[in-house]
Amino acid sequence: MPQDATMLFAQSDSEALPKISPQFHADSAPSHANTSPADVLWAKCLAIIRDNINPQVFRTWFENIRALSWNGSKLLIQVPSQFYYEWIEEHYGALMRTVLSQILGAGAELQYEVIVDKSEDTTLQDRTIRLPAMRQQNPANASATQAGLPFAQHQSVPQNFPTYLNQTYVFENFIRGESNQLAAAAAIAIADNPGKTKYNPLVLYGSTGLGKTHLVQAIGNRAQQIHRNIRVFYTNSERFTMEYVNAIQNGKINEFTNFYRSIDILIVDDIQFFSGKEKTQDNFFHTFNALHQSGKQIILTSDKPPKEIQGVDDRLISRFQWGLTADVQPPDYEMRLAILQRKAADEGTQLPGDVIEYLARNITSSVRELEGCLISLLAKVSLDGRELTIDLAREVVKGIASEHPSKEISVKSILSAVSEHYDIALTLITGKTRKQEVVLARQTAMYILKQHTQLSLKSIGSHFGGRDHTTVIHSCNMVKNYLETDARTQTAMGAILEKLGLKRP
Ligand code: ADP
Ligand code: MG
């Protein structure tokens, strides 16, 4: 066991560890003419880690770790938070040990330095004692954050903070028009002055594929450029929930809380999925308050205006409305033309006038669909050698339309399809009986209604003897869980959706 406040990986652990493949060859390492021995060793470790994990995971959790020093037996690396360190340890501890034993050799150790943000945390002393494996950041950096100074104190913020930002979503490739004018203007103002405008929180809402995620990511990317080393963190309500649940299960709730409170710009996408998750909402409520009070920027998106989100506590909804709520509407015809022209140019091509007009007239609901259409059109041209004509455009549009049937499925047809599939009378499904198979059919029907109609939770409940919205949320969550884990539910759902024409055989 380590004797000091460090995390050690001893070479002797290695027998029980997974085989690493492919093997790392020293001569395949990048050259490091001007880098320290620590950098070189860490680069070698990274080369193996990269080959053994998912690229997205690698980018998020490993790419930005910095090597600080190597003293011949101990490699010191720096990670941005305890949460971060523990995540790596939990998920990739075994991999790390194997890699280190290969690269550093017998008896070598890895030591993590965890950057601790003291600005909002008076329990730091406590935390350090409870987690003796951690060392604090160097005092020069700690003092700036401790003073609770705003973003200008760049030296207080680690460069390797995990952001989850996608660098391709920037303002430069976001087309502005009437449908997103207010949202885009507010987004730019916030990127320039996070936490300092009236738009805190900023809530963008609108249906899917209209550029909400693009815009909020663009804020993060631009803010990072302008305010170097600012802590921007992008997540969505589902990931927040999952991390929160994991933190509870693993007794790491303090780390979770501290991590979120150390963020300067917190972006939470798709907050409608907080619906029905009361404990998570409670935690998010406190996170929101802590960040807002200390002038940190909060940015949220939703598929509907905050006050229409069902199953979310009123006190949260009221906070969501403290700043600016801006809608993003479907693009109008001119804007659709502009988007197609721009995206085609980005792909290095130009569309004939009649093709571009045909697409702009026929794909109306979302930018994502416009993009999808353009990509399949260009694929048919470059991969299948087809000619870029209006006939080809028609074919592509037809294909896309059949993937997304626009007809609104009626409540009656959904209920009948479920009733038929399970061979249970409709009156039982909509009635009060609590027999297990009836409950499952009822929950399935509620889930499909939620997924495939525009009905509110309340009105879904009204088709089942006036059940309230929390029952509907609970049912939908149950079915969602079954769908993830239970093959029979998956098969049943597939068959019912097929019957309804919502899924191809
Ligand atoms: P949402 O989050 O609203 O569902 P996204 O932000 O994911 O939508 O946008 C879907 C796709 O459409 C993305 O690839 C995005 O880059 C693109 N997109 C949406 N709006 C615009 C726009 N105004 N200009 C350029 N691209 C856009
Ligand atoms: Mg989105």
XYZ file of C-alpha atoms and ligand atoms in Angstrom:
533
model
C 0.000 0.000 0.000
C 1.208 3.527 -0.611
C 2.541 5.261 2.428
C 2.082 8.820 1.365
C -0.819 10.707 -0.094
C -0.428 9.297 -3.560
C -2.036 6.722 -5.769
C 0.489 4.059 -6.566
C 0.437 1.331 -9.116
C 2.953 -1.315 -8.259
C 4.359 -3.520 -10.953
C 3.470 -6.670 -9.014
C -0.210 -6.141 -9.805
C 0.323 -6.924 -13.394
C -0.136 -10.720 -13.616
C -3.856 -10.581 -13.045
C -4.361 -7.905 -15.626
C -5.787 -7.933 -19.126
C -3.575 -8.494 -22.118
C -2.817 -5.308 -23.941
C -2.954 -5.316 -27.662
C -1.518 -4.205 -29.911
C 1.875 -4.073 -28.285
C 3.505 -0.720 -28.078
C 6.806 -0.338 -29.852
C 9.158 2.289 -28.586
C 10.115 3.345 -32.079
C 6.506 4.071 -32.963
C 6.310 6.758 -30.308
C 6.059 10.329 -31.512
C 9.291 12.252 -31.263
C 9.576 14.599 -28.342
C 12.616 16.694 -29.072
C 11.607 19.475 -26.691
C 9.636 17.609 -24.130
C 10.521 16.341 -20.688
C 11.112 12.682 -19.833
C 7.735 12.705 -18.076
C 6.024 13.827 -21.293
C 7.763 11.150 -23.296
C 6.832 8.375 -20.885
C 3.261 9.541 -20.628
C 3.011 9.761 -24.412
C 4.079 6.123 -24.571
C 1.431 5.175 -22.033
C -1.176 7.113 -23.983
C -0.262 5.376 -27.205
C -1.214 2.037 -25.666
C -4.269 3.344 -23.879
C -5.511 4.885 -27.121
C -5.308 1.536 -28.869
C -7.350 -0.148 -26.222
C -10.306 2.079 -25.587
C -13.076 3.854 -27.423
C -11.760 7.039 -29.129
C -14.451 9.208 -27.544
C -13.554 7.951 -24.079
C -9.917 8.533 -24.845
C -10.493 12.105 -25.939
C -12.661 12.883 -22.963
C -10.737 11.320 -20.138
C -7.152 10.813 -21.218
C -6.102 13.183 -23.932
C -5.735 16.181 -21.672
C -4.009 14.637 -18.708
C -0.664 16.327 -18.218
C 2.515 14.626 -17.145
C 4.289 16.735 -14.539
C 7.421 14.905 -13.564
C 9.380 11.679 -13.626
C 12.024 11.018 -10.998
C 13.243 7.686 -12.236
C 10.706 5.674 -10.286
C 7.581 7.776 -9.997
C 5.557 9.411 -12.752
C 3.413 12.322 -11.602
C 0.396 13.192 -13.741
C -2.228 15.854 -13.260
C -6.001 15.365 -13.521
C -8.618 18.108 -13.164
C -10.713 16.808 -10.299
C -11.313 13.992 -7.900
C -14.367 12.997 -9.866
C -12.215 12.693 -12.948
C -9.521 10.703 -11.208
C -12.008 8.327 -9.656
C -13.780 7.796 -12.928
C -10.543 6.782 -14.581
C -9.576 4.601 -11.638
C -12.943 2.888 -11.578
C -13.225 2.219 -15.279
C -9.645 1.950 -16.437
C -7.667 1.139 -13.305
C -6.680 -2.307 -14.574
C -5.691 -0.961 -17.972
C -3.623 1.789 -16.389
C -1.751 -0.693 -14.220
C -0.931 -2.916 -17.161
C 0.233 -0.062 -19.294
C 2.391 1.361 -16.549
C 4.056 -1.900 -15.800
C 4.952 -2.192 -19.475
C 6.234 1.328 -19.921
C 7.670 2.309 -16.564
C 9.027 -1.115 -15.656
C 9.293 -3.025 -12.416
C 8.616 -1.181 -9.197
C 7.587 2.077 -10.818
C 4.686 4.110 -9.529
C 2.093 6.445 -10.902
C 1.025 9.363 -8.808
C -1.986 11.519 -9.550
C -2.118 15.167 -8.715
C -5.704 16.282 -8.456
C -6.541 19.907 -8.944
C -8.812 21.080 -6.183
C -10.997 24.108 -6.594
C -11.439 25.675 -3.183
C -13.548 28.630 -4.230
C -16.840 27.245 -3.018
C -15.821 24.466 -0.800
C -15.133 25.062 2.839
C -14.824 21.346 3.481
C -11.584 21.013 1.608
C -9.639 19.918 4.651
C -12.141 17.236 5.249
C -12.054 16.049 1.683
C -8.318 15.798 1.620
C -8.323 13.667 4.703
C -11.013 11.366 3.448
C -9.188 10.834 0.214
C -5.584 10.445 1.257
C -4.669 9.220 -2.201
C -4.993 12.777 -3.460
C -2.556 15.623 -3.506
C -3.688 19.163 -3.931
C -2.675 21.368 -6.777
C 0.329 23.541 -6.317
C -0.316 26.433 -3.949
C 0.280 29.183 -6.493
C -2.643 27.965 -8.534
C -4.812 27.188 -5.555
C -4.760 30.686 -4.197
C -6.370 32.315 -7.211
C -9.335 29.977 -7.162
C -9.565 30.239 -3.441
C -10.131 33.941 -3.750
C -13.232 33.136 -5.784
C -12.034 35.388 -8.576
C -13.848 35.482 -11.879
C -12.807 34.057 -15.210
C -9.908 36.404 -15.715
C -7.824 34.343 -13.301
C -6.792 31.971 -16.039
C -3.904 30.477 -14.177
C -6.374 29.028 -11.685
C -8.092 26.857 -14.245
C -6.570 23.645 -15.511
C -6.058 23.408 -19.249
C -7.104 19.823 -19.205
C -10.621 20.285 -17.874
C -12.964 17.779 -19.559
C -15.521 19.737 -21.559
C -17.342 17.244 -23.775
C -17.474 20.007 -26.345
C -17.597 19.042 -29.978
C -15.266 21.372 -31.818
C -17.295 21.209 -35.004
C -20.186 23.151 -33.508
C -19.126 26.768 -33.844
C -20.835 30.066 -34.627
C -18.921 30.336 -37.892
C -20.837 27.431 -39.413
C -24.173 28.230 -37.798
C -26.581 29.911 -40.167
C -28.621 32.639 -38.612
C -32.071 33.622 -39.719
C -35.370 34.775 -38.383
C -36.106 31.391 -36.864
C -33.123 31.456 -34.530
C -32.290 35.162 -34.321
C -32.844 35.762 -30.630
C -31.313 32.461 -29.596
C -28.173 33.084 -31.665
C -27.777 36.697 -30.519
C -28.085 35.703 -26.867
C -25.683 32.823 -27.418
C -22.999 35.118 -28.795
C -23.490 37.656 -26.010
C -23.082 34.905 -23.432
C -19.962 33.486 -25.038
C -18.417 36.950 -24.842
C -19.506 37.600 -21.265
C -20.439 34.390 -19.488
C -22.357 34.939 -16.266
C -22.388 38.682 -16.814
C -25.418 39.148 -19.031
C -29.073 39.095 -18.068
C -29.344 35.777 -19.845
C -28.625 33.527 -16.933
C -29.798 30.903 -17.322
C -30.229 30.839 -21.070
C -32.873 28.296 -22.009
C -33.215 27.403 -25.677
C -36.228 25.391 -26.662
C -37.626 24.004 -29.861
C -38.245 20.697 -31.551
C -35.525 18.315 -32.524
C -32.943 18.985 -35.220
C -33.207 22.762 -35.182
C -29.729 23.584 -33.922
C -30.087 23.876 -30.149
C -27.178 21.593 -29.398
C -25.108 23.275 -32.101
C -25.734 26.696 -30.580
C -25.024 25.808 -26.968
C -21.866 23.975 -27.963
C -20.818 26.990 -30.006
C -21.127 29.114 -26.860
C -18.784 26.741 -25.057
C -16.273 26.623 -27.883
C -16.185 30.373 -28.325
C -16.011 31.051 -24.592
C -13.026 28.746 -24.391
C -11.302 30.669 -27.145
C -11.951 34.077 -25.671
C -11.523 33.300 -21.996
C -8.656 30.903 -22.053
C -8.908 27.978 -19.641
C -12.426 28.753 -18.584
C -14.173 25.666 -17.241
C -16.906 24.801 -19.690
C -18.784 21.560 -19.201
C -21.332 20.155 -21.616
C -23.661 17.383 -20.551
C -27.275 16.373 -20.957
C -29.902 15.642 -18.347
C -29.636 11.904 -18.904
C -25.897 11.825 -18.403
C -26.222 14.093 -15.384
C -28.764 11.652 -13.948
C -26.609 8.630 -14.664
C -23.538 10.193 -13.075
C -25.587 11.259 -10.090
C -26.978 7.754 -9.587
C -23.477 6.278 -9.913
C -22.147 8.798 -7.435
C -24.791 7.809 -4.908
C -24.179 4.120 -5.420
C -20.440 4.542 -5.022
C -20.570 6.928 -2.077
C -19.055 9.723 -4.182
C -21.733 12.325 -3.929
C -19.389 14.962 -2.500
C -17.009 14.556 -5.404
C -19.891 14.757 -7.839
C -21.206 17.909 -6.206
C -17.802 19.538 -5.992
C -17.055 18.779 -9.603
C -20.249 20.419 -10.826
C -19.741 23.423 -8.595
C -16.315 24.062 -10.005
C -17.714 24.773 -13.477
C -17.823 28.281 -14.976
C -20.212 27.517 -17.820
C -22.516 24.573 -17.297
C -24.433 23.446 -20.359
C -27.183 20.875 -19.847
C -28.845 19.713 -23.025
C -32.372 18.281 -23.203
C -33.559 19.065 -19.691
C -36.977 17.590 -20.500
C -35.464 14.232 -19.533
C -35.215 15.378 -15.914
C -38.914 14.661 -15.924
C -39.953 12.325 -13.115
C -36.435 12.066 -11.667
C -37.072 13.746 -8.365
C -33.819 13.098 -6.539
C -31.753 14.150 -9.525
C -33.835 17.296 -9.853
C -33.203 18.040 -6.226
C -29.461 17.764 -6.713
C -29.605 19.808 -9.897
C -31.609 22.448 -8.052
C -28.786 22.890 -5.546
C -26.134 22.836 -8.264
C -28.078 25.466 -10.165
C -28.381 27.703 -7.100
C -24.720 27.394 -6.182
C -23.546 28.247 -9.705
C -26.051 31.019 -10.231
C -25.239 32.647 -6.906
C -21.576 32.776 -7.731
C -22.213 34.325 -11.122
C -21.459 31.234 -13.184
C -23.264 30.795 -16.469
C -25.948 28.147 -16.910
C -27.222 27.155 -20.341
C -30.069 24.733 -20.881
C -32.023 23.323 -23.784
C -35.388 21.662 -23.935
C -37.804 20.397 -26.546
C -40.573 22.593 -25.094
C -40.851 25.838 -23.114
C -39.825 25.282 -19.468
C -43.294 25.795 -18.092
C -44.631 23.015 -20.272
C -42.132 20.439 -19.063
C -44.164 17.958 -17.082
C -42.851 16.057 -14.112
C -40.270 18.681 -13.143
C -40.522 20.469 -9.815
C -42.031 23.959 -9.975
C -39.131 25.517 -8.092
C -36.758 24.331 -10.830
C -39.088 25.449 -13.595
C -39.282 28.885 -12.006
C -35.491 29.114 -11.904
C -35.259 28.094 -15.530
C -37.249 31.232 -16.263
C -34.998 33.619 -14.368
C -32.905 34.516 -17.381
C -33.792 34.363 -21.037
C -35.985 31.728 -22.626
C -35.619 31.802 -26.393
C -37.215 29.558 -28.959
C -35.649 28.053 -32.049
C -38.155 27.622 -34.843
C -37.972 25.520 -38.009
C -36.136 27.402 -40.767
C -38.187 29.144 -43.424
C -37.709 28.488 -47.131
C -34.980 31.083 -47.690
C -33.067 29.866 -44.737
C -33.366 26.268 -45.886
C -31.876 27.321 -49.209
C -29.050 29.105 -47.410
C -28.355 26.099 -45.211
C -28.237 23.728 -48.173
C -25.950 26.012 -50.144
C -23.625 26.453 -47.244
C -23.502 22.771 -46.328
C -22.942 21.758 -49.948
C -20.090 24.258 -50.179
C -18.624 22.825 -46.975
C -18.682 19.433 -48.682
C -16.813 20.992 -51.585
C -19.677 20.918 -54.052
C -22.432 23.026 -55.527
C -26.002 21.876 -56.104
C -27.891 22.670 -59.309
C -30.597 25.322 -58.725
C -33.554 23.004 -59.316
C -32.164 20.357 -56.962
C -31.530 22.789 -54.155
C -34.995 24.318 -54.557
C -36.625 20.925 -54.614
C -34.904 19.931 -51.376
C -35.685 23.236 -49.676
C -39.347 22.942 -50.602
C -39.772 19.364 -49.544
C -37.680 19.001 -46.418
C -39.243 21.442 -44.045
C -39.194 20.125 -40.535
C -35.602 20.265 -39.388
C -32.062 21.207 -40.259
C -30.943 17.729 -39.310
C -33.168 16.299 -42.030
C -31.891 18.788 -44.556
C -28.377 17.756 -43.680
C -29.238 14.065 -43.824
C -30.826 14.514 -47.204
C -27.849 16.357 -48.594
C -25.444 13.739 -47.306
C -27.339 10.837 -48.836
C -27.669 12.744 -52.078
C -23.940 13.370 -52.241
C -23.215 9.775 -51.252
C -25.317 8.502 -54.121
C -23.376 10.752 -56.471
C -19.908 9.952 -55.254
C -20.317 6.313 -54.221
C -22.947 5.018 -56.653
C -21.844 7.248 -59.531
C -25.340 8.719 -59.929
C -25.963 12.024 -61.646
C -26.939 14.974 -59.488
C -30.417 15.580 -60.887
C -33.821 16.471 -59.579
C -34.900 12.834 -60.058
C -32.214 11.711 -57.698
C -33.304 14.424 -55.248
C -36.882 13.100 -55.451
C -35.691 9.597 -54.719
C -33.714 10.723 -51.684
C -36.548 12.839 -50.309
C -38.923 9.926 -50.699
C -36.550 7.660 -48.782
C -36.237 10.149 -45.949
C -39.983 10.719 -45.755
C -40.650 6.994 -45.367
C -38.139 6.786 -42.510
C -40.042 9.443 -40.624
C -43.749 8.935 -41.191
C -45.258 12.304 -40.557
C -48.802 11.090 -40.053
C -49.918 11.526 -36.493
C -50.770 8.140 -35.084
C -54.095 8.164 -33.311
C -54.554 7.163 -29.686
C -57.099 4.638 -30.765
C -54.770 2.900 -33.193
C -52.029 2.668 -30.586
C -54.347 1.252 -27.958
C -55.781 -1.260 -30.422
C -52.345 -2.359 -31.584
C -51.245 -2.966 -27.984
C -54.486 -4.713 -27.109
C -54.204 -6.949 -30.160
C -50.561 -7.756 -29.576
C -51.012 -8.789 -25.954
C -54.485 -10.185 -26.592
C -55.906 -8.201 -23.709
C -59.223 -6.353 -23.977
C -58.988 -2.602 -24.385
C -61.213 -1.987 -21.396
C -58.781 -3.883 -19.190
C -55.824 -1.897 -20.507
C -57.497 1.420 -19.840
C -59.109 0.200 -16.615
C -57.944 -0.266 -13.053
C -56.798 -3.847 -12.910
C -53.310 -4.404 -11.466
C -52.717 -7.854 -12.941
C -49.134 -8.019 -14.053
C -49.684 -8.683 -17.743
C -52.307 -5.958 -17.971
C -50.041 -3.469 -16.237
C -47.282 -4.230 -18.718
C -49.615 -3.706 -21.683
C -50.876 -0.467 -20.150
C -47.373 0.814 -19.550
C -46.365 -0.105 -23.079
C -49.322 1.816 -24.488
C -48.436 4.877 -22.414
C -44.843 4.697 -23.563
C -45.797 4.543 -27.242
C -48.245 7.415 -26.805
C -45.497 9.471 -25.205
C -42.961 8.637 -27.890
C -45.125 8.877 -30.962
C -47.746 11.532 -30.329
C -47.641 15.126 -29.209
C -49.971 14.426 -26.291
C -49.120 15.841 -22.884
C -48.584 13.441 -19.993
C -51.825 14.619 -18.499
C -53.831 13.857 -21.573
C -52.162 10.470 -21.939
C -53.230 9.766 -18.354
C -56.761 10.793 -19.220
C -57.026 7.882 -21.665
C -56.324 5.500 -18.806
C -59.093 6.395 -16.398
C -57.645 9.782 -15.472
C -54.297 8.575 -14.148
C -52.067 11.482 -13.264
C -48.886 12.553 -15.037
C -46.546 10.974 -12.492
C -48.065 7.565 -13.205
C -47.473 8.102 -16.902
C -43.876 9.143 -16.289
C -43.316 6.127 -14.089
C -44.788 3.831 -16.739
C -42.619 5.322 -19.468
C -39.523 4.923 -17.317
C -40.381 1.318 -16.554
C -40.774 0.500 -20.227
C -37.580 2.352 -21.055
C -35.741 0.190 -18.518
C -37.303 -3.013 -19.834
C -36.332 -2.032 -23.350
C -32.735 -1.734 -22.282
C -32.605 -5.060 -20.508
C -35.397 -7.365 -21.533
C -35.472 -9.083 -24.906
C -39.174 -9.932 -24.708
C -40.155 -6.310 -24.271
C -37.889 -5.345 -27.159
C -39.551 -7.905 -29.418
C -43.040 -6.881 -28.349
C -42.267 -3.214 -28.916
C -40.823 -3.956 -32.362
C -43.940 -5.895 -33.348
C -46.355 -3.230 -32.121
C -44.478 -0.384 -33.797
C -44.361 -2.383 -36.997
C -48.096 -2.911 -36.839
C -48.516 0.839 -36.461
C -46.274 1.520 -39.447
C -43.718 3.222 -37.211
C -40.983 0.757 -37.913
C -39.965 -1.189 -40.962
C -40.162 -4.995 -40.742
P -31.161 20.019 -31.819
O -30.197 20.001 -30.683
O -32.058 21.211 -31.814
O -31.934 18.739 -31.924
P -28.781 20.041 -33.439
O -28.062 21.188 -32.849
O -28.303 18.683 -33.065
O -30.332 20.139 -33.167
O -28.763 20.229 -35.018
C -28.938 19.152 -35.919
C -27.961 19.296 -37.055
O -28.302 20.418 -37.837
C -26.541 19.522 -36.584
O -25.671 18.835 -37.433
C -26.340 21.017 -36.725
O -25.004 21.327 -37.010
C -27.241 21.360 -37.887
N -27.822 22.689 -37.770
C -28.934 23.017 -37.089
N -29.206 24.323 -37.217
C -28.247 24.840 -37.993
C -27.977 26.151 -38.498
N -28.773 27.179 -38.217
N -26.885 26.305 -39.270
C -26.101 25.271 -39.564
N -26.293 24.015 -39.132
C -27.358 23.788 -38.345
Mg -29.899 18.489 -29.280
